[in-house]
Amino acid sequence: MAEYNNLMTQTTMNLHKYSRLLLLLLIPILLLSNGCKKSETPFYNPRYNAVRFPYATNDKGIKEPTGYVPGDKTFYKSYSFFSDPDAESHIDSIPLYLIGLKSDTDRAVNIEVIKDESAPADYFEVLGASVPANAMTGAIKFKLINRKELKEHDVQIAFRIKDSDDLLAGPPEFTKAVMRWGIRLEPPVLTTHFMTYNALIQGSDMAFSDSKDYFSVKALEVIVAALNWNDWDDKVKHGSNNANPGGYKYLPWDGAIRKTYLAYTKKIADYIEDYNTHHPGAPLVHDGGALKGKRIEARTK
């Protein structure tokens, strides 16, 4: 009982102390507000309008494109000429989101290309960046060139939003974006897709591991070919609960195959066995990651 009384006494003393501190903090604020004339009341300054890239990491509750990676403080997007290898170029964009109020005029956005993280200038062309009049969203638009070098490796452009006369750069963690492109299948960006990959291909110690260490584009191509997966962005076909966050076509999110993944690995194993039987001198091997040069295998458990 004595300990309880001591505790209550100490709690009361702390409340009195914090009450006095709060009063001391409020007094100057009240004095300042009383001293302001009506004409001195501050209004919103449109000079503080800013712009940012999307920040959604999944599509649960945030109506923005997914692709933001918090650890990198970067929004990622990718494109592949895989389905149209003869195209000379492709026009694409990355969305921009306004922080502040709409305007009745178009507003330019100052975009910097981070040169030491980007392909040479003759691989792409930036077409412009703006937020249109009476809109809360805009975009950076650019042309991606389908160069022959893409057969050897993917490339990227890294962007950063900078202050301009019309719009400030938003919070630093939301002002960088990377656009990747190539001629091979687009690699995934989101963790959930790497979890799906690791459930299908032998590599990581655990099915549904979130590790990226064992990923290879060649193994992804095997998955797509074996399962005919190229439409996981189709909500009509797969349903809104299974269709992909971020619109990625080639792998479903991990929750869509949690109960059935071993049925898929059996199909992949059969595909690999058939391919290797008909190509004894050139079996399917990983072309990247920790298993580069080793045979691709379907997970067995």
Tab-separated table of C-alpha atoms in Angstrom:
chain	number	residue	atom	x	y	z
A	1	MET	CA	0.000	0.000	0.000
A	2	ALA	CA	2.870	2.344	0.804
A	3	GLU	CA	4.391	1.708	-2.630
A	4	TYR	CA	1.038	2.524	-4.254
A	5	ASN	CA	0.757	5.802	-2.317
A	6	ASN	CA	4.309	6.769	-3.264
A	7	LEU	CA	3.577	6.018	-6.921
A	8	MET	CA	0.404	8.137	-6.876
A	9	THR	CA	2.227	11.013	-5.147
A	10	GLN	CA	5.014	10.924	-7.756
A	11	THR	CA	2.465	10.775	-10.618
A	12	THR	CA	0.609	13.812	-9.219
A	13	MET	CA	3.863	15.756	-8.926
A	14	ASN	CA	4.744	14.924	-12.539
A	15	LEU	CA	1.318	16.071	-13.748
A	16	HIS	CA	1.731	19.398	-11.941
A	17	LYS	CA	5.192	19.818	-13.431
A	18	TYR	CA	4.035	19.130	-17.020
A	19	SER	CA	0.981	21.354	-16.549
A	20	ARG	CA	3.222	24.284	-15.555
A	21	LEU	CA	5.522	23.586	-18.512
A	22	LEU	CA	2.593	23.484	-20.953
A	23	LEU	CA	1.272	26.784	-19.568
A	24	LEU	CA	4.675	28.424	-20.042
A	25	LEU	CA	4.746	27.263	-23.652
A	26	LEU	CA	1.213	28.478	-24.369
A	27	ILE	CA	1.596	31.988	-22.894
A	28	PRO	CA	3.840	33.425	-25.659
A	29	ILE	CA	1.699	31.784	-28.345
A	30	LEU	CA	-1.451	33.368	-26.888
A	31	LEU	CA	0.255	36.735	-26.599
A	32	LEU	CA	1.399	36.607	-30.216
A	33	SER	CA	-2.022	35.626	-31.501
A	34	ASN	CA	-3.705	38.387	-29.502
A	35	GLY	CA	-1.186	40.897	-30.833
A	36	CYS	CA	-1.906	40.106	-34.502
A	37	LYS	CA	-4.274	42.384	-36.353
A	38	LYS	CA	-6.860	40.902	-38.693
A	39	SER	CA	-4.885	42.165	-41.672
A	40	GLU	CA	-1.825	40.267	-40.425
A	41	THR	CA	-3.525	36.865	-40.415
A	42	PRO	CA	-1.317	34.563	-42.574
A	43	PHE	CA	-2.716	33.038	-45.767
A	44	TYR	CA	-1.517	30.022	-47.759
A	45	ASN	CA	1.393	30.984	-49.998
A	46	PRO	CA	1.289	29.165	-53.363
A	47	ARG	CA	5.077	29.473	-53.466
A	48	TYR	CA	5.129	26.489	-51.085
A	49	ASN	CA	3.501	24.157	-53.618
A	50	ALA	CA	5.730	21.152	-54.234
A	51	VAL	CA	5.825	17.946	-56.254
A	52	ARG	CA	6.898	14.367	-55.535
A	53	PHE	CA	7.044	10.860	-57.017
A	54	PRO	CA	4.663	8.050	-55.937
A	55	TYR	CA	5.365	6.512	-52.533
A	56	ALA	CA	3.122	3.410	-52.526
A	57	THR	CA	4.860	0.099	-51.740
A	58	ASN	CA	1.667	-1.930	-52.349
A	59	ASP	CA	-1.872	-1.189	-53.502
A	60	LYS	CA	-3.540	-1.505	-50.107
A	61	GLY	CA	-5.246	1.802	-49.422
A	62	ILE	CA	-2.993	4.067	-51.511
A	63	LYS	CA	-4.301	4.848	-54.981
A	64	GLU	CA	-0.914	5.403	-56.573
A	65	PRO	CA	1.325	3.236	-58.754
A	66	THR	CA	3.459	0.898	-56.674
A	67	GLY	CA	7.203	0.645	-57.074
A	68	TYR	CA	8.553	2.739	-54.218
A	69	VAL	CA	11.380	1.062	-52.270
A	70	PRO	CA	11.749	2.705	-48.827
A	71	GLY	CA	15.276	1.406	-48.284
A	72	ASP	CA	16.462	3.177	-51.448
A	73	LYS	CA	14.102	6.138	-51.066
A	74	THR	CA	13.416	5.635	-54.770
A	75	PHE	CA	10.451	4.961	-57.039
A	76	TYR	CA	11.228	2.295	-59.669
A	77	LYS	CA	9.569	1.552	-62.980
A	78	SER	CA	10.633	-0.742	-65.804
A	79	TYR	CA	9.859	-1.570	-69.421
A	80	SER	CA	10.910	-4.345	-71.776
A	81	PHE	CA	11.000	-4.478	-75.574
A	82	PHE	CA	10.552	-8.246	-75.105
A	83	SER	CA	7.082	-8.286	-76.692
A	84	ASP	CA	8.032	-5.803	-79.441
A	85	PRO	CA	11.740	-6.358	-80.147
A	86	ASP	CA	11.696	-4.577	-83.532
A	87	ALA	CA	10.348	-1.284	-82.188
A	88	GLU	CA	12.794	1.604	-82.552
A	89	SER	CA	11.641	3.332	-79.380
A	90	HIS	CA	8.991	3.491	-76.688
A	91	ILE	CA	7.317	6.515	-75.079
A	92	ASP	CA	6.812	6.150	-71.337
A	93	SER	CA	6.268	8.303	-68.255
A	94	ILE	CA	6.577	8.442	-64.481
A	95	PRO	CA	3.770	10.144	-62.552
A	96	LEU	CA	4.200	13.240	-60.413
A	97	TYR	CA	1.994	14.212	-57.472
A	98	LEU	CA	1.269	17.739	-56.348
A	99	ILE	CA	1.653	18.750	-52.703
A	100	GLY	CA	-0.450	21.886	-52.321
A	101	LEU	CA	-3.123	23.561	-54.413
A	102	LYS	CA	-4.159	23.313	-58.043
A	103	SER	CA	-3.356	26.137	-60.426
A	104	ASP	CA	-5.238	27.520	-63.425
A	105	THR	CA	-2.040	27.315	-65.501
A	106	ASP	CA	0.346	24.530	-66.466
A	107	ARG	CA	3.396	24.343	-64.205
A	108	ALA	CA	6.806	23.079	-65.265
A	109	VAL	CA	8.709	20.641	-63.052
A	110	ASN	CA	12.477	20.876	-62.877
A	111	ILE	CA	13.911	17.385	-63.420
A	112	GLU	CA	17.599	16.528	-63.132
A	113	VAL	CA	19.024	13.439	-64.841
A	114	ILE	CA	21.549	11.912	-62.420
A	115	LYS	CA	24.292	11.297	-64.965
A	116	ASP	CA	26.478	8.910	-62.958
A	117	GLU	CA	23.463	6.615	-62.441
A	118	SER	CA	22.058	6.845	-65.979
A	119	ALA	CA	22.714	5.456	-69.446
A	120	PRO	CA	24.467	7.695	-72.007
A	121	ALA	CA	22.307	10.505	-73.374
A	122	ASP	CA	21.803	8.807	-76.780
A	123	TYR	CA	19.840	5.968	-75.111
A	124	PHE	CA	16.894	8.219	-74.193
A	125	GLU	CA	15.225	11.588	-74.636
A	126	VAL	CA	13.406	13.516	-71.902
A	127	LEU	CA	10.298	15.048	-73.491
A	128	GLY	CA	9.152	17.216	-70.611
A	129	ALA	CA	7.805	17.310	-67.059
A	130	SER	CA	4.824	19.277	-65.824
A	131	VAL	CA	1.653	19.400	-63.759
A	132	PRO	CA	-1.244	20.535	-66.015
A	133	ALA	CA	-3.688	23.274	-65.093
A	134	ASN	CA	-6.394	22.297	-62.585
A	135	ALA	CA	-4.733	18.937	-61.902
A	136	MET	CA	-3.176	17.323	-58.834
A	137	THR	CA	-1.007	14.971	-60.901
A	138	GLY	CA	1.438	15.326	-63.748
A	139	ALA	CA	4.246	13.309	-65.305
A	140	ILE	CA	7.763	13.156	-66.663
A	141	LYS	CA	7.599	11.931	-70.241
A	142	PHE	CA	10.526	10.390	-72.080
A	143	LYS	CA	11.498	8.291	-75.088
A	144	LEU	CA	13.432	5.050	-74.565
A	145	ILE	CA	15.620	3.954	-77.486
A	146	ASN	CA	15.814	0.274	-78.415
A	147	ARG	CA	19.557	0.085	-79.040
A	148	LYS	CA	21.348	-3.118	-80.031
A	149	GLU	CA	23.315	-2.957	-76.777
A	150	LEU	CA	20.133	-3.865	-74.901
A	151	LYS	CA	20.655	-7.457	-76.052
A	152	GLU	CA	23.675	-7.540	-73.733
A	153	HIS	CA	22.411	-5.627	-70.702
A	154	ASP	CA	19.602	-3.477	-69.334
A	155	VAL	CA	20.017	0.261	-68.798
A	156	GLN	CA	18.343	2.954	-66.723
A	157	ILE	CA	17.733	6.659	-66.208
A	158	ALA	CA	17.784	8.115	-62.698
A	159	PHE	CA	15.759	11.285	-62.093
A	160	ARG	CA	15.664	13.774	-59.234
A	161	ILE	CA	13.116	16.545	-58.742
A	162	LYS	CA	14.673	19.975	-58.155
A	163	ASP	CA	13.165	23.325	-57.174
A	164	SER	CA	11.760	25.408	-60.014
A	165	ASP	CA	10.073	28.813	-60.316
A	166	ASP	CA	6.668	27.079	-60.307
A	167	LEU	CA	7.095	24.161	-57.909
A	168	LEU	CA	9.443	23.155	-55.128
A	169	ALA	CA	10.882	19.671	-54.774
A	170	GLY	CA	8.932	17.606	-52.265
A	171	PRO	CA	10.358	15.707	-49.279
A	172	PRO	CA	13.823	14.313	-50.206
A	173	GLU	CA	12.764	10.698	-49.681
A	174	PHE	CA	10.153	11.068	-52.458
A	175	THR	CA	12.099	13.025	-55.096
A	176	LYS	CA	14.117	10.270	-56.808
A	177	ALA	CA	12.917	7.834	-59.484
A	178	VAL	CA	14.600	5.252	-61.704
A	179	MET	CA	13.338	4.023	-65.081
A	180	ARG	CA	14.891	0.743	-66.240
A	181	TRP	CA	14.515	-0.840	-69.655
A	182	GLY	CA	15.895	-3.615	-71.809
A	183	ILE	CA	14.894	-6.234	-74.343
A	184	ARG	CA	14.606	-9.138	-71.935
A	185	LEU	CA	11.836	-9.772	-69.441
A	186	GLU	CA	11.381	-6.993	-66.929
A	187	PRO	CA	12.798	-8.054	-63.559
A	188	PRO	CA	10.488	-7.500	-60.596
A	189	VAL	CA	10.865	-4.569	-58.237
A	190	LEU	CA	8.583	-5.373	-55.296
A	191	THR	CA	9.559	-7.782	-52.513
A	192	THR	CA	6.363	-9.793	-52.932
A	193	HIS	CA	7.423	-10.823	-56.456
A	194	PHE	CA	10.846	-11.996	-55.282
A	195	MET	CA	9.032	-14.071	-52.665
A	196	THR	CA	7.010	-15.717	-55.445
A	197	TYR	CA	10.178	-16.331	-57.475
A	198	ASN	CA	11.910	-17.987	-54.501
A	199	ALA	CA	8.888	-20.236	-53.974
A	200	LEU	CA	9.220	-21.562	-57.533
A	201	ILE	CA	12.982	-21.720	-58.202
A	202	GLN	CA	15.477	-23.578	-56.020
A	203	GLY	CA	18.018	-21.216	-54.549
A	204	SER	CA	17.193	-19.632	-51.240
A	205	ASP	CA	16.951	-21.964	-48.246
A	206	MET	CA	13.302	-21.078	-47.708
A	207	ALA	CA	10.299	-20.951	-49.992
A	208	PHE	CA	8.867	-17.418	-50.100
A	209	SER	CA	12.151	-15.926	-48.916
A	210	ASP	CA	12.411	-12.221	-49.703
A	211	SER	CA	16.063	-12.551	-50.783
A	212	LYS	CA	17.097	-11.105	-54.150
A	213	ASP	CA	20.458	-12.874	-54.143
A	214	TYR	CA	19.369	-15.898	-56.190
A	215	PHE	CA	17.343	-14.111	-58.834
A	216	SER	CA	18.243	-14.484	-62.506
A	217	VAL	CA	16.362	-13.252	-65.568
A	218	LYS	CA	16.902	-16.605	-67.296
A	219	ALA	CA	15.090	-18.440	-64.496
A	220	LEU	CA	12.281	-15.874	-64.735
A	221	GLU	CA	12.039	-16.655	-68.457
A	222	VAL	CA	11.736	-20.358	-67.563
A	223	ILE	CA	8.853	-19.609	-65.179
A	224	VAL	CA	7.039	-17.526	-67.794
A	225	ALA	CA	7.545	-20.135	-70.531
A	226	ALA	CA	6.583	-23.115	-68.341
A	227	LEU	CA	3.466	-21.529	-66.855
A	228	ASN	CA	2.528	-19.150	-69.682
A	229	TRP	CA	2.484	-16.281	-67.202
A	230	ASN	CA	2.276	-12.891	-68.877
A	231	ASP	CA	-1.010	-11.423	-67.679
A	232	TRP	CA	-0.903	-11.133	-63.889
A	233	ASP	CA	-1.874	-7.482	-64.278
A	234	ASP	CA	-5.305	-8.567	-65.598
A	235	LYS	CA	-7.855	-8.083	-62.811
A	236	VAL	CA	-10.675	-9.465	-64.983
A	237	LYS	CA	-8.883	-12.763	-65.450
A	238	HIS	CA	-7.317	-13.172	-62.008
A	239	GLY	CA	-9.652	-11.157	-59.795
A	240	SER	CA	-8.888	-8.014	-57.841
A	241	ASN	CA	-7.486	-9.978	-54.878
A	242	ASN	CA	-4.953	-11.889	-56.978
A	243	ALA	CA	-4.088	-9.403	-59.696
A	244	ASN	CA	-0.752	-7.776	-59.243
A	245	PRO	CA	0.144	-4.781	-57.115
A	246	GLY	CA	2.024	-2.479	-59.428
A	247	GLY	CA	0.700	-4.088	-62.609
A	248	TYR	CA	3.644	-6.502	-62.994
A	249	LYS	CA	2.782	-9.100	-65.661
A	250	TYR	CA	5.105	-12.023	-65.131
A	251	LEU	CA	4.800	-13.068	-61.478
A	252	PRO	CA	1.808	-12.934	-59.109
A	253	TRP	CA	2.139	-11.544	-55.618
A	254	ASP	CA	3.097	-14.278	-53.140
A	255	GLY	CA	-0.333	-14.511	-51.507
A	256	ALA	CA	-1.877	-15.702	-54.781
A	257	ILE	CA	0.118	-18.978	-54.797
A	258	ARG	CA	0.732	-19.729	-51.109
A	259	LYS	CA	-1.492	-22.826	-51.171
A	260	THR	CA	-0.729	-24.006	-54.710
A	261	TYR	CA	2.937	-23.215	-55.388
A	262	LEU	CA	4.074	-26.870	-55.414
A	263	ALA	CA	1.701	-27.592	-58.292
A	264	TYR	CA	3.411	-24.821	-60.234
A	265	THR	CA	6.917	-26.055	-59.376
A	266	LYS	CA	5.994	-29.497	-60.765
A	267	LYS	CA	5.123	-27.911	-64.126
A	268	ILE	CA	8.369	-25.937	-64.090
A	269	ALA	CA	10.389	-29.078	-63.301
A	270	ASP	CA	8.748	-30.915	-66.234
A	271	TYR	CA	9.532	-27.993	-68.552
A	272	ILE	CA	13.193	-27.897	-67.476
A	273	GLU	CA	13.578	-31.665	-67.885
A	274	ASP	CA	12.038	-31.600	-71.370
A	275	TYR	CA	14.181	-28.634	-72.466
A	276	ASN	CA	17.436	-30.122	-71.168
A	277	THR	CA	16.635	-33.470	-72.804
A	278	HIS	CA	16.316	-31.776	-76.188
A	279	HIS	CA	19.334	-29.505	-75.622
A	280	PRO	CA	21.913	-31.806	-73.978
A	281	GLY	CA	24.809	-29.503	-74.815
A	282	ALA	CA	23.139	-26.316	-73.590
A	283	PRO	CA	21.013	-26.932	-70.499
A	284	LEU	CA	19.139	-24.125	-68.762
A	285	VAL	CA	21.490	-22.240	-66.427
A	286	HIS	CA	21.244	-19.076	-64.346
A	287	ASP	CA	22.638	-15.970	-66.038
A	288	GLY	CA	22.943	-13.870	-62.905
A	289	GLY	CA	22.800	-13.831	-59.129
A	290	ALA	CA	24.524	-16.130	-56.652
A	291	LEU	CA	23.816	-19.198	-58.834
A	292	LYS	CA	25.174	-17.754	-62.088
A	293	GLY	CA	26.379	-20.578	-64.358
A	294	LYS	CA	24.582	-23.300	-62.392
A	295	ARG	CA	21.619	-25.296	-63.665
A	296	ILE	CA	18.156	-23.892	-63.055
A	297	GLU	CA	16.077	-26.154	-60.818
A	298	ALA	CA	12.462	-25.970	-59.667
A	299	ARG	CA	11.879	-25.964	-55.923
A	300	THR	CA	10.796	-29.320	-54.554
A	301	LYS	CA	9.440	-28.313	-51.137
